[in-house]
Amino acid sequence: MIITKSKKLPENFLWGASTSAYQVEGANLTHGKGPSVQDVKTVPEGTSELDVCADFYHHYKEDIALMAEMGFKTFRFSVAWTRILPKGFGEINQEGIDFYSDVIDECLKYNIEPLVTMFHFDLPYEIEKKGGWSRRESVDEFVNFAKILFENYGDRVKYWLTINEQNMLTLVGDVIGTCNLSGVTNKYKKLYQENHHMLLAQAKVMKLCHDMVPGAKIGPAPNISLVYPASCKPKDILAAQNFNAIRNWLYLDMAVWGRYNNLVWKFLEEHDALPDIEEGDMDIMAQGHPDFIGFNYYSTATVEWNEANAEASSGDQQGGSCEPGVYKNFSNPNLLHTEFGWEIDPDGFRATVREMYSRYHLPMLVTENGLGAYDKLTEDGKIHDDYRIEYLRRHIEQIKLAVSEGVDMMGYCPWSAIDLISTHEGIVKRYGFIYVNRDEFDLKDMARYRKDSFYWYKKVIATNGEDLG
């Protein structure tokens, strides 16, 4: 609807931005940190390794000071599991414990609330070699990791996120370097058994958080992207419902209600891929009780009906894919695209928020949203990223409209606080408010520069979203 009676954002709205450990920290196999699946994967040809990234490990004080200059109310970052537990289990690395303790204290020095993601695509390699999330033991390994985090940081961290983009780990794990399907005869059985264990681990960790850290708030962080039908044909509507369930609602239905989505259950049944569920699992799932929904949003997806004899294919993190007899990706002709081919849909952002809130009625926190682009550093040390400002402005406008419609929005943490290594395209695909002076293979001086979007976002935060000009 057209909004003429607007409401302001809450005074305690959490303005900030996000990063992840394996993409920003560097020091990937030093200071006691063990290897994760990200450290042993083959990076795409022409992109840099993850051994330095933005070198946040050695620059965190400078970087957090710049975030404070922007006026951040929160900073979302992830803890590298293998920096705390080099093997994922067993001996604790005290140097890793101390590093994140220092990062948390540095945030609090500037009254920035740490928003901690426990797991962001970086499963310990020693656990992966044993079978990763396919093993029932992975549930207790993750719970043990979470317990260590709560014990060491629960006195200072109020906001927690469990698993980043669990749906992407299931749907496109081979694309993002978190899943090896070689030799697997039924990929659905493997992936959705892993998914069941992650859902179980998440539920246990949410309950553990409430038990160990009174007053803390915890939630999931899937990538939620409303799926449009390609047309008003009834079968296209069915296809959109199918993919919405598989891409989105499976993960949130379980996190919030502790039950499997019926359409996904049928999809798995058709593929002989129903997960092995032990006695008591569903009781554990029902005890998760998230306090809010964190979610990453970049664009919507569009699908059309797909006949049963079509060939299956993988998609990317945002668009659809092809599942015979279920749905097929469709390029939306009504949307613009980024330089890297991702669709831009601010209205779809609001539509996604509306749909989530109508289903779950929980506070919502945007944990990623952003524009990757080929930013250029000028000779006088400037980065003119007006395209990023326009992208973020249009999405924040939609948050304000959603709030006016009665949606409970907690905060906005776009991707990313500083430039980091993209999952697919390396350092050249820049997202940050802060420019890191390095190229794909030339580290240069790693100096930090404020982009035009830095100053714009500072103004946005200072006015609590009232001045978006």
mmCIF file of N, CA and C in Angstrom, residues 161-243:
data_model
loop_
_atom_site.group_PDB
_atom_site.id
_atom_site.type_symbol
_atom_site.label_atom_id
_atom_site.label_comp_id
_atom_site.label_asym_id
_atom_site.label_seq_id
_atom_site.Cartn_x
_atom_site.Cartn_y
_atom_site.Cartn_z
ATOM 1 N N LEU A 161 24.007 -14.860 16.881
ATOM 2 C CA LEU A 161 23.459 -15.520 15.699
ATOM 3 C C LEU A 161 24.051 -16.922 15.624
ATOM 4 N N THR A 162 23.256 -17.896 15.236
ATOM 5 C CA THR A 162 23.713 -19.284 15.264
ATOM 6 C C THR A 162 24.515 -19.637 14.012
ATOM 7 N N ILE A 163 23.816 -19.882 12.913
ATOM 8 C CA ILE A 163 24.452 -20.370 11.688
ATOM 9 C C ILE A 163 24.124 -19.418 10.545
ATOM 10 N N ASN A 164 25.151 -18.903 9.905
ATOM 11 C CA ASN A 164 24.933 -18.010 8.773
ATOM 12 C C ASN A 164 24.495 -18.794 7.540
ATOM 13 N N GLU A 165 23.375 -18.383 6.955
ATOM 14 C CA GLU A 165 22.887 -18.905 5.684
ATOM 15 C C GLU A 165 22.909 -20.437 5.623
ATOM 16 N N GLN A 166 22.275 -21.051 6.607
ATOM 17 C CA GLN A 166 22.201 -22.507 6.593
ATOM 18 C C GLN A 166 21.537 -23.012 5.317
ATOM 19 N N ASN A 167 20.571 -22.259 4.812
ATOM 20 C CA ASN A 167 19.921 -22.687 3.572
ATOM 21 C C ASN A 167 20.889 -22.700 2.397
ATOM 22 N N MET A 168 21.857 -21.778 2.371
ATOM 23 C CA MET A 168 22.836 -21.788 1.291
ATOM 24 C C MET A 168 23.825 -22.943 1.453
ATOM 25 N N LEU A 169 24.134 -23.312 2.695
ATOM 26 C CA LEU A 169 24.980 -24.483 2.922
ATOM 27 C C LEU A 169 24.334 -25.732 2.337
ATOM 28 N N THR A 170 23.013 -25.770 2.394
ATOM 29 C CA THR A 170 22.286 -26.926 1.870
ATOM 30 C C THR A 170 22.082 -26.833 0.364
ATOM 31 N N LEU A 171 21.696 -25.657 -0.126
ATOM 32 C CA LEU A 171 21.309 -25.521 -1.529
ATOM 33 C C LEU A 171 22.485 -25.334 -2.476
ATOM 34 N N VAL A 172 23.519 -24.608 -2.059
ATOM 35 C CA VAL A 172 24.639 -24.300 -2.963
ATOM 36 C C VAL A 172 25.985 -24.482 -2.260
ATOM 37 N N GLY A 173 26.076 -25.470 -1.380
ATOM 38 C CA GLY A 173 27.324 -25.698 -0.653
ATOM 39 C C GLY A 173 28.508 -25.948 -1.559
ATOM 40 N N ASP A 174 28.263 -26.578 -2.712
ATOM 41 C CA ASP A 174 29.361 -26.833 -3.643
ATOM 42 C C ASP A 174 29.852 -25.542 -4.287
ATOM 43 N N VAL A 175 28.972 -24.537 -4.391
ATOM 44 C CA VAL A 175 29.336 -23.258 -4.998
ATOM 45 C C VAL A 175 30.160 -22.408 -4.036
ATOM 46 N N ILE A 176 29.818 -22.431 -2.751
ATOM 47 C CA ILE A 176 30.488 -21.572 -1.772
ATOM 48 C C ILE A 176 31.639 -22.271 -1.053
ATOM 49 N N GLY A 177 31.965 -23.485 -1.489
ATOM 50 C CA GLY A 177 33.140 -24.158 -0.970
ATOM 51 C C GLY A 177 32.968 -24.822 0.376
ATOM 52 N N THR A 178 31.740 -25.205 0.713
ATOM 53 C CA THR A 178 31.505 -25.821 2.022
ATOM 54 C C THR A 178 31.060 -27.277 1.923
ATOM 55 N N CYS A 179 30.954 -27.807 0.709
ATOM 56 C CA CYS A 179 30.408 -29.150 0.559
ATOM 57 C C CYS A 179 31.078 -29.857 -0.613
ATOM 58 N N ASN A 180 31.506 -31.087 -0.393
ATOM 59 C CA ASN A 180 32.089 -31.917 -1.444
ATOM 60 C C ASN A 180 31.126 -33.057 -1.749
ATOM 61 N N LEU A 181 30.585 -33.070 -2.948
ATOM 62 C CA LEU A 181 29.600 -34.085 -3.326
ATOM 63 C C LEU A 181 30.195 -35.200 -4.184
ATOM 64 N N SER A 182 31.521 -35.221 -4.323
ATOM 65 C CA SER A 182 32.145 -36.253 -5.151
ATOM 66 C C SER A 182 31.894 -37.636 -4.537
ATOM 67 N N GLY A 183 31.460 -38.550 -5.373
ATOM 68 C CA GLY A 183 31.200 -39.908 -4.922
ATOM 69 C C GLY A 183 29.872 -40.109 -4.225
ATOM 70 N N VAL A 184 29.083 -39.047 -4.115
ATOM 71 C CA VAL A 184 27.787 -39.143 -3.430
ATOM 72 C C VAL A 184 26.718 -39.561 -4.442
ATOM 73 N N THR A 185 25.991 -40.615 -4.130
ATOM 74 C CA THR A 185 24.977 -41.121 -5.060
ATOM 75 C C THR A 185 23.641 -40.406 -4.914
ATOM 76 N N ASN A 186 23.311 -39.976 -3.704
ATOM 77 C CA ASN A 186 22.071 -39.244 -3.471
ATOM 78 C C ASN A 186 22.411 -37.971 -2.711
ATOM 79 N N LYS A 187 22.634 -36.888 -3.476
ATOM 80 C CA LYS A 187 23.067 -35.641 -2.845
ATOM 81 C C LYS A 187 22.017 -35.103 -1.894
ATOM 82 N N TYR A 188 20.741 -35.321 -2.195
ATOM 83 C CA TYR A 188 19.678 -34.811 -1.340
ATOM 84 C C TYR A 188 19.732 -35.470 0.039
ATOM 85 N N LYS A 189 19.949 -36.770 0.047
ATOM 86 C CA LYS A 189 20.026 -37.484 1.322
ATOM 87 C C LYS A 189 21.171 -36.956 2.172
ATOM 88 N N LYS A 190 22.324 -36.756 1.548
ATOM 89 C CA LYS A 190 23.482 -36.240 2.284
ATOM 90 C C LYS A 190 23.223 -34.828 2.797
ATOM 91 N N LEU A 191 22.776 -33.945 1.902
ATOM 92 C CA LEU A 191 22.630 -32.537 2.255
ATOM 93 C C LEU A 191 21.548 -32.324 3.311
ATOM 94 N N TYR A 192 20.439 -33.026 3.198
ATOM 95 C CA TYR A 192 19.353 -32.781 4.148
ATOM 96 C C TYR A 192 19.536 -33.541 5.450
ATOM 97 N N GLN A 193 20.414 -34.553 5.462
ATOM 98 C CA GLN A 193 20.803 -35.127 6.754
ATOM 99 C C GLN A 193 21.721 -34.156 7.490
ATOM 100 N N GLU A 194 22.650 -33.552 6.736
ATOM 101 C CA GLU A 194 23.494 -32.513 7.328
ATOM 102 C C GLU A 194 22.633 -31.364 7.845
ATOM 103 N N ASN A 195 21.650 -30.983 7.048
ATOM 104 C CA ASN A 195 20.758 -29.905 7.442
ATOM 105 C C ASN A 195 20.017 -30.238 8.731
ATOM 106 N N HIS A 196 19.551 -31.470 8.853
ATOM 107 C CA HIS A 196 18.850 -31.878 10.078
ATOM 108 C C HIS A 196 19.758 -31.728 11.291
ATOM 109 N N HIS A 197 21.015 -32.141 11.146
ATOM 110 C CA HIS A 197 21.947 -32.023 12.270
ATOM 111 C C HIS A 197 22.218 -30.559 12.617
ATOM 112 N N MET A 198 22.307 -29.696 11.595
ATOM 113 C CA MET A 198 22.498 -28.271 11.869
ATOM 114 C C MET A 198 21.279 -27.681 12.574
ATOM 115 N N LEU A 199 20.085 -28.064 12.133
ATOM 116 C CA LEU A 199 18.870 -27.581 12.789
ATOM 117 C C LEU A 199 18.819 -28.042 14.239
ATOM 118 N N LEU A 200 19.213 -29.279 14.464
ATOM 119 C CA LEU A 200 19.223 -29.820 15.823
ATOM 120 C C LEU A 200 20.253 -29.085 16.682
ATOM 121 N N ALA A 201 21.445 -28.869 16.120
ATOM 122 C CA ALA A 201 22.491 -28.144 16.848
ATOM 123 C C ALA A 201 22.042 -26.725 17.159
ATOM 124 N N GLN A 202 21.395 -26.076 16.194
ATOM 125 C CA GLN A 202 20.920 -24.716 16.402
ATOM 126 C C GLN A 202 19.911 -24.653 17.545
ATOM 127 N N ALA A 203 18.952 -25.570 17.561
ATOM 128 C CA ALA A 203 17.941 -25.573 18.613
ATOM 129 C C ALA A 203 18.580 -25.767 19.984
ATOM 130 N N LYS A 204 19.542 -26.682 20.055
ATOM 131 C CA LYS A 204 20.224 -26.914 21.334
ATOM 132 C C LYS A 204 20.991 -25.676 21.788
ATOM 133 N N VAL A 205 21.619 -24.996 20.838
ATOM 134 C CA VAL A 205 22.418 -23.822 21.178
ATOM 135 C C VAL A 205 21.531 -22.660 21.605
ATOM 136 N N MET A 206 20.370 -22.507 20.965
ATOM 137 C CA MET A 206 19.469 -21.435 21.382
ATOM 138 C C MET A 206 18.985 -21.671 22.815
ATOM 139 N N LYS A 207 18.652 -22.898 23.132
ATOM 140 C CA LYS A 207 18.236 -23.203 24.507
ATOM 141 C C LYS A 207 19.394 -22.995 25.478
ATOM 142 N N LEU A 208 20.590 -23.436 25.083
ATOM 143 C CA LEU A 208 21.766 -23.273 25.938
ATOM 144 C C LEU A 208 22.050 -21.800 26.204
ATOM 145 N N CYS A 209 21.896 -20.972 25.186
ATOM 146 C CA CYS A 209 22.107 -19.534 25.357
ATOM 147 C C CYS A 209 21.168 -18.976 26.410
ATOM 148 N N HIS A 210 19.899 -19.336 26.326
ATOM 149 C CA HIS A 210 18.927 -18.834 27.301
ATOM 150 C C HIS A 210 19.230 -19.348 28.705
ATOM 151 N N ASP A 211 19.780 -20.544 28.798
ATOM 152 C CA ASP A 211 20.121 -21.114 30.109
ATOM 153 C C ASP A 211 21.382 -20.483 30.705
ATOM 154 N N MET A 212 22.375 -20.222 29.849
ATOM 155 C CA MET A 212 23.681 -19.773 30.328
ATOM 156 C C MET A 212 23.840 -18.257 30.371
ATOM 157 N N VAL A 213 23.120 -17.551 29.499
ATOM 158 C CA VAL A 213 23.320 -16.098 29.374
ATOM 159 C C VAL A 213 21.978 -15.397 29.559
ATOM 160 N N PRO A 214 21.530 -15.237 30.790
ATOM 161 C CA PRO A 214 20.236 -14.592 31.032
ATOM 162 C C PRO A 214 20.190 -13.195 30.404
ATOM 163 N N GLY A 215 19.099 -12.917 29.722
ATOM 164 C CA GLY A 215 18.932 -11.615 29.087
ATOM 165 C C GLY A 215 19.474 -11.517 27.687
ATOM 166 N N ALA A 216 20.262 -12.512 27.263
ATOM 167 C CA ALA A 216 20.789 -12.484 25.898
ATOM 168 C C ALA A 216 19.696 -12.815 24.899
ATOM 169 N N LYS A 217 19.898 -12.376 23.659
ATOM 170 C CA LYS A 217 18.962 -12.671 22.579
ATOM 171 C C LYS A 217 19.708 -13.412 21.477
ATOM 172 N N ILE A 218 19.048 -14.422 20.916
ATOM 173 C CA ILE A 218 19.701 -15.265 19.922
ATOM 174 C C ILE A 218 18.715 -15.599 18.811
ATOM 175 N N GLY A 219 19.234 -15.724 17.591
ATOM 176 C CA GLY A 219 18.379 -16.065 16.466
ATOM 177 C C GLY A 219 19.174 -16.679 15.337
ATOM 178 N N PRO A 220 18.473 -17.228 14.334
ATOM 179 C CA PRO A 220 19.129 -17.776 13.142
ATOM 180 C C PRO A 220 19.497 -16.661 12.179
ATOM 181 N N ALA A 221 20.243 -16.994 11.127
ATOM 182 C CA ALA A 221 20.617 -15.981 10.123
ATOM 183 C C ALA A 221 20.617 -16.587 8.726
ATOM 184 N N PRO A 222 19.458 -17.049 8.247
ATOM 185 C CA PRO A 222 19.401 -17.577 6.882
ATOM 186 C C PRO A 222 19.398 -16.452 5.848
ATOM 187 N N ASN A 223 19.574 -16.834 4.599
ATOM 188 C CA ASN A 223 19.449 -15.900 3.484
ATOM 189 C C ASN A 223 18.019 -16.024 2.975
ATOM 190 N N ILE A 224 17.198 -15.027 3.242
ATOM 191 C CA ILE A 224 15.790 -15.101 2.894
ATOM 192 C C ILE A 224 15.511 -14.214 1.687
ATOM 193 N N SER A 225 14.888 -14.811 0.683
ATOM 194 C CA SER A 225 14.652 -14.140 -0.587
ATOM 195 C C SER A 225 13.293 -14.578 -1.091
ATOM 196 N N LEU A 226 12.309 -13.710 -1.008
ATOM 197 C CA LEU A 226 10.973 -14.062 -1.463
ATOM 198 C C LEU A 226 11.009 -14.499 -2.924
ATOM 199 N N VAL A 227 10.261 -15.538 -3.233
ATOM 200 C CA VAL A 227 10.245 -16.093 -4.582
ATOM 201 C C VAL A 227 8.962 -15.674 -5.295
ATOM 202 N N TYR A 228 9.137 -15.046 -6.457
ATOM 203 C CA TYR A 228 8.004 -14.644 -7.285
ATOM 204 C C TYR A 228 7.673 -15.741 -8.302
ATOM 205 N N PRO A 229 6.395 -15.859 -8.687
ATOM 206 C CA PRO A 229 6.069 -16.665 -9.858
ATOM 207 C C PRO A 229 6.377 -15.871 -11.122
ATOM 208 N N ALA A 230 6.814 -16.550 -12.170
ATOM 209 C CA ALA A 230 7.163 -15.870 -13.420
ATOM 210 C C ALA A 230 5.940 -15.278 -14.112
ATOM 211 N N SER A 231 4.759 -15.793 -13.802
ATOM 212 C CA SER A 231 3.533 -15.278 -14.409
ATOM 213 C C SER A 231 2.369 -15.603 -13.486
ATOM 214 N N CYS A 232 1.169 -15.270 -13.913
ATOM 215 C CA CYS A 232 -0.013 -15.613 -13.130
ATOM 216 C C CYS A 232 -0.577 -16.980 -13.515
ATOM 217 N N LYS A 233 0.177 -17.746 -14.292
ATOM 218 C CA LYS A 233 -0.235 -19.119 -14.577
ATOM 219 C C LYS A 233 -0.296 -19.904 -13.268
ATOM 220 N N PRO A 234 -1.349 -20.665 -13.051
ATOM 221 C CA PRO A 234 -1.453 -21.410 -11.787
ATOM 222 C C PRO A 234 -0.242 -22.286 -11.488
ATOM 223 N N LYS A 235 0.327 -22.928 -12.502
ATOM 224 C CA LYS A 235 1.478 -23.790 -12.245
ATOM 225 C C LYS A 235 2.718 -22.984 -11.831
ATOM 226 N N ASP A 236 2.844 -21.748 -12.330
ATOM 227 C CA ASP A 236 3.946 -20.896 -11.888
ATOM 228 C C ASP A 236 3.766 -20.505 -10.419
ATOM 229 N N ILE A 237 2.526 -20.324 -10.000
ATOM 230 C CA ILE A 237 2.252 -20.044 -8.588
ATOM 231 C C ILE A 237 2.682 -21.225 -7.734
ATOM 232 N N LEU A 238 2.358 -22.424 -8.189
ATOM 233 C CA LEU A 238 2.775 -23.625 -7.455
ATOM 234 C C LEU A 238 4.296 -23.719 -7.388
ATOM 235 N N ALA A 239 4.964 -23.414 -8.497
ATOM 236 C CA ALA A 239 6.433 -23.462 -8.514
ATOM 237 C C ALA A 239 7.022 -22.486 -7.507
ATOM 238 N N ALA A 240 6.452 -21.267 -7.432
ATOM 239 C CA ALA A 240 6.940 -20.270 -6.472
ATOM 240 C C ALA A 240 6.717 -20.748 -5.045
ATOM 241 N N GLN A 241 5.563 -21.351 -4.789
ATOM 242 C CA GLN A 241 5.328 -21.901 -3.447
ATOM 243 C C GLN A 241 6.329 -22.997 -3.122
ATOM 244 N N ASN A 242 6.630 -23.833 -4.112
ATOM 245 C CA ASN A 242 7.604 -24.902 -3.897
ATOM 246 C C ASN A 242 8.971 -24.343 -3.491
ATOM 247 N N PHE A 243 9.432 -23.368 -4.293
ATOM 248 C CA PHE A 243 10.782 -22.858 -4.019
ATOM 249 C C PHE A 243 10.817 -21.991 -2.766
#
